[in-house]
Amino acid sequence: MGNQEKGKGLMESQNSADKLTALVVDDDKLVRMIHQGLLKRAGVKNEAVKNGKEAVDIHYSGQRFDIILMDKEMPIMTGIEATKKLRSMGILSKIIGVSSCTEAKKQEFLKAGIDDYQVKPLTIGVLNSILEVVKARK
Amino acid sequence: MDGKVQLQKQLFDYTASLFQEGFLDNQFNQLEQLQDESNPDFVVEVVTLFFDDAERILNELTTSLGQEKIDFKRLDAHVHQLKGSSSSIGAQRVHEACIPFRNFCTEQNVEGCLKSLQQVKHEYSLVKSKLETLFKMEEELLASSLADLKVV
């Protein structure tokens, strides 16, 4: 804990095991905004990147997240490619495959290693049920 | 005080009518729930972004359909994007107008695409105008509330 004021630590502990972290991966700024708004409301610390390659790079730099919201269709590196890469890197985060299509390439995405598949944008209800599962795991 | 209550009622009724007439759907409610003191302009910001995106796409669609050799794949990709973003903010009628448009793109039906584009543009301008009215009403209500606070 070092020299931090003990009194302040209760609500804002830096590495609280209870505070989840998430990465939003989507090329659409509108979707990024909405998903980040959703996560913020749920108290989940989050970051956003624009494509699969940036998602992989952020992990190379050492960052880790409890949850990754991975869009399917993105330029430079797709969600399917990025998921495969992250899994091969040993990343065990809960990856939610997110797409505007209900069935297209769903199987391929699942095979790549996502834990769940949702249509975007996520709603508050859907996000909450995802968070329940992740918190229980922790 | 009276004026404020009236404004509130007007805003409530107007919003309800937008849902009843199918201009907005539940996704818009979701956005409203994401707005709070730490994010006070969330809905306006997201909707403004949608307006910018939509206008850019509609211009692209118009240009593409004016080409000698129409790239239907590219056309479809743009309609798909507009379909997605309109759905994201709850602009139900715009979203629905994109569905037959995509089918015409797949069929490479120019006539159908042109008609659909007109329909999408029409629905977009309607929802844009209605949302702008909604935001203006909210501003007036806010101004009225602030004016109340000044009377000590």
Tab-separated table of C-alpha atoms in Angstrom:
chain	number	residue	atom	x	y	z
A	1	MET	CA	0.000	0.000	0.000
A	2	GLY	CA	2.963	2.285	0.506
A	3	ASN	CA	2.272	5.793	1.602
A	4	GLN	CA	-1.348	6.032	0.450
A	5	GLU	CA	-3.882	7.433	2.868
A	6	LYS	CA	-5.688	4.430	4.256
A	7	GLY	CA	-8.966	6.325	4.646
A	8	LYS	CA	-9.186	7.171	0.963
A	9	GLY	CA	-8.424	3.673	-0.198
A	10	LEU	CA	-11.882	2.234	0.433
A	11	MET	CA	-13.639	3.420	-2.723
A	12	GLU	CA	-10.650	4.008	-4.959
A	13	SER	CA	-8.149	1.231	-4.360
A	14	GLN	CA	-5.984	1.021	-7.424
A	15	ASN	CA	-5.698	-2.709	-7.847
A	16	SER	CA	-8.960	-3.800	-6.290
A	17	ALA	CA	-9.756	-7.373	-7.209
A	18	ASP	CA	-13.392	-6.292	-7.437
A	19	LYS	CA	-12.882	-3.698	-10.127
A	20	LEU	CA	-13.165	-5.248	-13.551
A	21	THR	CA	-11.343	-3.990	-16.633
A	22	ALA	CA	-12.473	-4.144	-20.247
A	23	LEU	CA	-11.178	-3.496	-23.742
A	24	VAL	CA	-13.539	-2.333	-26.485
A	25	VAL	CA	-12.370	-3.306	-29.966
A	26	ASP	CA	-14.424	-1.714	-32.763
A	27	ASP	CA	-13.729	0.358	-35.876
A	28	ASP	CA	-16.997	2.289	-35.450
A	29	LYS	CA	-16.639	5.356	-33.248
A	30	LEU	CA	-20.350	5.360	-32.444
A	31	VAL	CA	-20.208	1.790	-31.148
A	32	ARG	CA	-17.045	2.525	-29.153
A	33	MET	CA	-18.785	5.476	-27.538
A	34	ILE	CA	-21.865	3.487	-26.622
A	35	HIS	CA	-19.977	0.460	-25.307
A	36	GLN	CA	-17.612	2.637	-23.294
A	37	GLY	CA	-20.631	4.500	-21.879
A	38	LEU	CA	-22.189	1.158	-20.900
A	39	LEU	CA	-19.008	-0.022	-19.204
A	40	LYS	CA	-18.519	3.287	-17.414
A	41	ARG	CA	-22.032	3.094	-16.025
A	42	ALA	CA	-21.311	-0.406	-14.756
A	43	GLY	CA	-18.159	0.840	-13.026
A	44	VAL	CA	-15.833	-1.101	-15.325
A	45	LYS	CA	-12.519	0.572	-16.083
A	46	ASN	CA	-12.148	0.483	-19.851
A	47	GLU	CA	-10.124	1.375	-22.909
A	48	ALA	CA	-10.941	1.315	-26.598
A	49	VAL	CA	-9.022	0.505	-29.766
A	50	LYS	CA	-10.001	0.710	-33.423
A	51	ASN	CA	-9.088	-2.678	-34.871
A	52	GLY	CA	-7.790	-6.171	-34.183
A	53	LYS	CA	-4.147	-5.229	-34.611
A	54	GLU	CA	-4.382	-2.494	-31.980
A	55	ALA	CA	-6.045	-5.022	-29.684
A	56	VAL	CA	-3.125	-7.419	-30.105
A	57	ASP	CA	-0.541	-4.633	-29.745
A	58	ILE	CA	-2.034	-3.408	-26.487
A	59	HIS	CA	-1.556	-6.914	-25.105
A	60	TYR	CA	2.021	-7.054	-26.386
A	61	SER	CA	2.649	-3.906	-24.379
A	62	GLY	CA	1.699	-5.879	-21.283
A	63	GLN	CA	-1.845	-4.730	-20.599
A	64	ARG	CA	-4.463	-7.239	-19.557
A	65	PHE	CA	-8.242	-7.014	-19.322
A	66	ASP	CA	-10.942	-9.115	-17.697
A	67	ILE	CA	-13.285	-8.646	-20.658
A	68	ILE	CA	-12.754	-7.912	-24.334
A	69	LEU	CA	-15.667	-6.739	-26.500
A	70	MET	CA	-14.429	-7.819	-29.920
A	71	ASP	CA	-16.132	-6.567	-33.072
A	72	LYS	CA	-16.110	-8.981	-35.997
A	73	GLU	CA	-15.576	-6.890	-39.118
A	74	MET	CA	-12.672	-4.462	-38.832
A	75	PRO	CA	-9.957	-3.222	-41.193
A	76	ILE	CA	-6.275	-4.281	-40.883
A	77	MET	CA	-7.083	-7.227	-38.618
A	78	THR	CA	-10.563	-8.711	-38.119
A	79	GLY	CA	-12.059	-9.835	-34.831
A	80	ILE	CA	-11.643	-13.466	-35.826
A	81	GLU	CA	-7.954	-13.026	-36.600
A	82	ALA	CA	-7.341	-11.001	-33.462
A	83	THR	CA	-9.117	-13.558	-31.270
A	84	LYS	CA	-7.021	-16.388	-32.692
A	85	LYS	CA	-3.872	-14.379	-32.096
A	86	LEU	CA	-4.783	-13.441	-28.514
A	87	ARG	CA	-5.647	-17.034	-27.628
A	88	SER	CA	-2.381	-18.242	-29.108
A	89	MET	CA	-0.623	-15.654	-26.936
A	90	GLY	CA	-2.201	-17.329	-23.928
A	91	ILE	CA	-4.723	-14.574	-23.203
A	92	LEU	CA	-7.500	-16.045	-21.068
A	93	SER	CA	-9.743	-12.965	-20.866
A	94	LYS	CA	-13.450	-13.399	-21.469
A	95	ILE	CA	-13.845	-12.429	-25.122
A	96	ILE	CA	-17.330	-11.428	-26.238
A	97	GLY	CA	-17.659	-11.544	-29.999
A	98	VAL	CA	-19.855	-8.644	-31.058
A	99	SER	CA	-21.482	-8.266	-34.451
A	100	SER	CA	-24.290	-6.549	-36.283
A	101	CYS	CA	-25.239	-9.835	-37.992
A	102	THR	CA	-26.965	-12.537	-36.048
A	103	GLU	CA	-25.587	-15.627	-37.739
A	104	ALA	CA	-22.933	-14.731	-40.308
A	105	LYS	CA	-19.571	-16.289	-39.457
A	106	LYS	CA	-20.768	-17.026	-35.910
A	107	GLN	CA	-19.288	-20.529	-35.974
A	108	GLU	CA	-15.982	-19.263	-37.303
A	109	PHE	CA	-15.868	-16.647	-34.558
A	110	LEU	CA	-16.668	-19.244	-31.891
A	111	LYS	CA	-13.978	-21.548	-33.259
A	112	ALA	CA	-11.466	-18.702	-33.092
A	113	GLY	CA	-11.934	-18.693	-29.334
A	114	ILE	CA	-14.613	-16.247	-28.222
A	115	ASP	CA	-16.555	-17.169	-25.092
A	116	ASP	CA	-19.849	-15.644	-26.162
A	117	TYR	CA	-21.484	-14.020	-29.190
A	118	GLN	CA	-23.738	-10.969	-28.987
A	119	VAL	CA	-25.454	-8.678	-31.443
A	120	LYS	CA	-24.423	-5.060	-31.158
A	121	PRO	CA	-24.942	-2.741	-29.593
A	122	LEU	CA	-25.021	-4.439	-26.246
A	123	THR	CA	-27.789	-3.385	-23.918
A	124	ILE	CA	-27.421	-2.664	-20.205
A	125	GLY	CA	-29.123	-5.982	-19.417
A	126	VAL	CA	-26.848	-8.055	-21.633
A	127	LEU	CA	-23.725	-6.384	-20.258
A	128	ASN	CA	-24.867	-6.950	-16.678
A	129	SER	CA	-25.320	-10.687	-17.237
A	130	ILE	CA	-21.849	-10.860	-18.799
A	131	LEU	CA	-20.380	-9.003	-15.810
A	132	GLU	CA	-22.110	-11.377	-13.369
A	133	VAL	CA	-20.379	-14.344	-14.977
A	134	VAL	CA	-16.979	-12.670	-15.012
A	135	LYS	CA	-17.263	-11.526	-11.372
A	136	ALA	CA	-18.269	-15.033	-10.306
A	137	ARG	CA	-15.193	-16.442	-12.044
A	138	LYS	CA	-12.979	-13.982	-10.207
B	1	MET	CA	-43.098	27.329	-11.839
B	2	ASP	CA	-46.191	26.778	-14.008
B	3	GLY	CA	-44.238	27.261	-17.205
B	4	LYS	CA	-41.747	24.613	-16.124
B	5	VAL	CA	-44.401	22.001	-15.408
B	6	GLN	CA	-45.891	22.686	-18.804
B	7	LEU	CA	-42.504	22.295	-20.459
B	8	GLN	CA	-42.021	19.007	-18.655
B	9	LYS	CA	-45.352	17.730	-19.852
B	10	GLN	CA	-44.653	18.855	-23.413
B	11	LEU	CA	-41.293	17.104	-23.372
B	12	PHE	CA	-42.797	13.939	-21.939
B	13	ASP	CA	-45.628	13.869	-24.489
B	14	TYR	CA	-43.333	14.639	-27.392
B	15	THR	CA	-40.896	11.905	-26.443
B	16	ALA	CA	-43.747	9.431	-26.034
B	17	SER	CA	-45.064	10.294	-29.496
B	18	LEU	CA	-41.671	9.608	-31.053
B	19	PHE	CA	-41.752	6.112	-29.610
B	20	GLN	CA	-45.381	5.539	-30.522
B	21	GLU	CA	-44.825	6.603	-34.126
B	22	GLY	CA	-41.835	4.297	-34.407
B	23	PHE	CA	-39.208	6.997	-34.901
B	24	LEU	CA	-37.339	5.785	-31.840
B	25	ASP	CA	-37.076	2.409	-30.163
B	26	ASN	CA	-35.750	0.963	-26.916
B	27	GLN	CA	-32.140	1.486	-27.906
B	28	PHE	CA	-32.702	5.234	-27.442
B	29	ASN	CA	-33.868	4.512	-23.881
B	30	GLN	CA	-30.602	2.646	-23.321
B	31	LEU	CA	-28.659	5.746	-24.362
B	32	GLU	CA	-30.673	7.918	-21.985
B	33	GLN	CA	-29.815	5.561	-19.142
B	34	LEU	CA	-26.129	6.043	-19.838
B	35	GLN	CA	-26.410	9.790	-19.256
B	36	ASP	CA	-25.686	11.070	-15.772
B	37	GLU	CA	-23.838	13.860	-13.915
B	38	SER	CA	-20.455	12.516	-14.993
B	39	ASN	CA	-21.701	12.171	-18.570
B	40	PRO	CA	-24.305	14.955	-18.875
B	41	ASP	CA	-24.243	15.352	-22.663
B	42	PHE	CA	-23.941	11.712	-23.604
B	43	VAL	CA	-27.126	11.435	-25.657
B	44	VAL	CA	-26.497	14.635	-27.618
B	45	GLU	CA	-22.899	13.594	-28.297
B	46	VAL	CA	-23.831	10.144	-29.528
B	47	VAL	CA	-26.713	11.426	-31.660
B	48	THR	CA	-24.542	14.188	-33.135
B	49	LEU	CA	-21.980	11.590	-34.095
B	50	PHE	CA	-24.747	9.592	-35.735
B	51	PHE	CA	-25.867	12.669	-37.711
B	52	ASP	CA	-22.299	13.227	-38.969
B	53	ASP	CA	-21.867	9.560	-39.926
B	54	ALA	CA	-25.272	9.307	-41.588
B	55	GLU	CA	-24.808	12.430	-43.675
B	56	ARG	CA	-21.417	11.274	-44.841
B	57	ILE	CA	-22.826	7.877	-45.822
B	58	LEU	CA	-25.882	9.337	-47.575
B	59	ASN	CA	-23.579	11.554	-49.649
B	60	GLU	CA	-21.442	8.548	-50.552
B	61	LEU	CA	-24.517	6.558	-51.520
B	62	THR	CA	-25.772	9.370	-53.733
B	63	THR	CA	-22.393	9.656	-55.451
B	64	SER	CA	-22.050	5.894	-55.882
B	65	LEU	CA	-25.472	5.541	-57.452
B	66	GLY	CA	-24.610	8.330	-59.874
B	67	GLN	CA	-21.610	6.424	-61.282
B	68	GLU	CA	-21.670	4.811	-64.713
B	69	LYS	CA	-20.499	1.512	-63.316
B	70	ILE	CA	-22.054	1.050	-59.891
B	71	ASP	CA	-20.045	-0.842	-57.283
B	72	PHE	CA	-22.914	-2.681	-55.557
B	73	LYS	CA	-20.634	-4.334	-53.042
B	74	ARG	CA	-19.387	-0.984	-51.835
B	75	LEU	CA	-22.926	0.362	-51.864
B	76	ASP	CA	-24.077	-2.544	-49.727
B	77	ALA	CA	-21.218	-2.029	-47.271
B	78	HIS	CA	-22.293	1.587	-46.744
B	79	VAL	CA	-25.954	0.696	-46.306
B	80	HIS	CA	-24.892	-1.989	-43.834
B	81	GLN	CA	-22.977	0.628	-41.869
B	82	LEU	CA	-25.917	3.026	-41.822
B	83	LYS	CA	-28.224	0.206	-40.794
B	84	GLY	CA	-25.911	-0.541	-37.883
B	85	SER	CA	-25.451	2.996	-36.667
B	86	SER	CA	-29.144	3.882	-36.906
B	87	SER	CA	-29.912	0.763	-34.891
B	88	SER	CA	-27.292	1.796	-32.313
B	89	ILE	CA	-29.087	5.014	-31.475
B	90	GLY	CA	-32.586	3.624	-31.811
B	91	ALA	CA	-33.510	5.372	-35.076
B	92	GLN	CA	-35.914	2.571	-35.910
B	93	ARG	CA	-37.420	3.839	-39.147
B	94	VAL	CA	-34.057	4.646	-40.692
B	95	HIS	CA	-32.829	1.172	-39.699
B	96	GLU	CA	-35.905	-0.450	-41.274
B	97	ALA	CA	-35.574	1.556	-44.488
B	98	CYS	CA	-32.073	0.135	-44.923
B	99	ILE	CA	-33.304	-3.450	-45.047
B	100	PRO	CA	-34.941	-3.437	-48.514
B	101	PHE	CA	-32.068	-1.243	-49.685
B	102	ARG	CA	-29.594	-4.022	-48.901
B	103	ASN	CA	-31.742	-6.532	-50.777
B	104	PHE	CA	-31.742	-4.304	-53.865
B	105	CYS	CA	-27.955	-4.012	-53.631
B	106	THR	CA	-27.634	-7.793	-53.608
B	107	GLU	CA	-29.944	-8.024	-56.616
B	108	GLN	CA	-28.006	-5.194	-58.288
B	109	ASN	CA	-31.323	-3.486	-58.911
B	110	VAL	CA	-30.528	0.179	-59.670
B	111	GLU	CA	-34.143	1.328	-59.736
B	112	GLY	CA	-34.796	-0.308	-56.392
B	113	CYS	CA	-31.650	1.199	-54.910
B	114	LEU	CA	-32.580	4.701	-56.035
B	115	LYS	CA	-36.060	4.374	-54.550
B	116	SER	CA	-34.617	3.008	-51.306
B	117	LEU	CA	-32.117	5.833	-51.089
B	118	GLN	CA	-34.963	8.347	-51.325
B	119	GLN	CA	-36.824	6.503	-48.591
B	120	VAL	CA	-33.789	6.373	-46.295
B	121	LYS	CA	-33.073	10.072	-46.863
B	122	HIS	CA	-36.682	10.873	-46.077
B	123	GLU	CA	-36.693	8.885	-42.841
B	124	TYR	CA	-33.339	10.322	-41.836
B	125	SER	CA	-34.433	13.924	-42.280
B	126	LEU	CA	-37.594	13.223	-40.281
B	127	VAL	CA	-35.807	11.678	-37.325
B	128	LYS	CA	-33.102	14.336	-37.409
B	129	SER	CA	-35.629	17.108	-37.227
B	130	LYS	CA	-37.537	15.364	-34.440
B	131	LEU	CA	-34.432	14.742	-32.350
B	132	GLU	CA	-33.327	18.343	-32.811
B	133	THR	CA	-36.743	19.452	-31.570
B	134	LEU	CA	-36.412	17.094	-28.610
B	135	PHE	CA	-33.000	18.481	-27.670
B	136	LYS	CA	-34.265	22.046	-27.981
B	137	MET	CA	-37.140	21.264	-25.614
B	138	GLU	CA	-34.700	19.740	-23.133
B	139	GLU	CA	-32.553	22.869	-23.322
B	140	GLU	CA	-35.563	25.066	-22.648
B	141	LEU	CA	-36.521	22.948	-19.676
B	142	LEU	CA	-32.990	23.133	-18.325
B	143	ALA	CA	-32.896	26.903	-18.798
B	144	SER	CA	-36.208	27.198	-17.013
B	145	SER	CA	-34.922	25.090	-14.089
B	146	LEU	CA	-31.792	27.206	-13.818
B	147	ALA	CA	-33.892	30.384	-13.876
B	148	ASP	CA	-35.904	28.979	-10.966
B	149	LEU	CA	-32.735	28.426	-8.976
B	150	LYS	CA	-31.783	32.060	-9.353
B	151	VAL	CA	-34.963	33.259	-7.632
B	152	VAL	CA	-33.971	33.291	-3.975
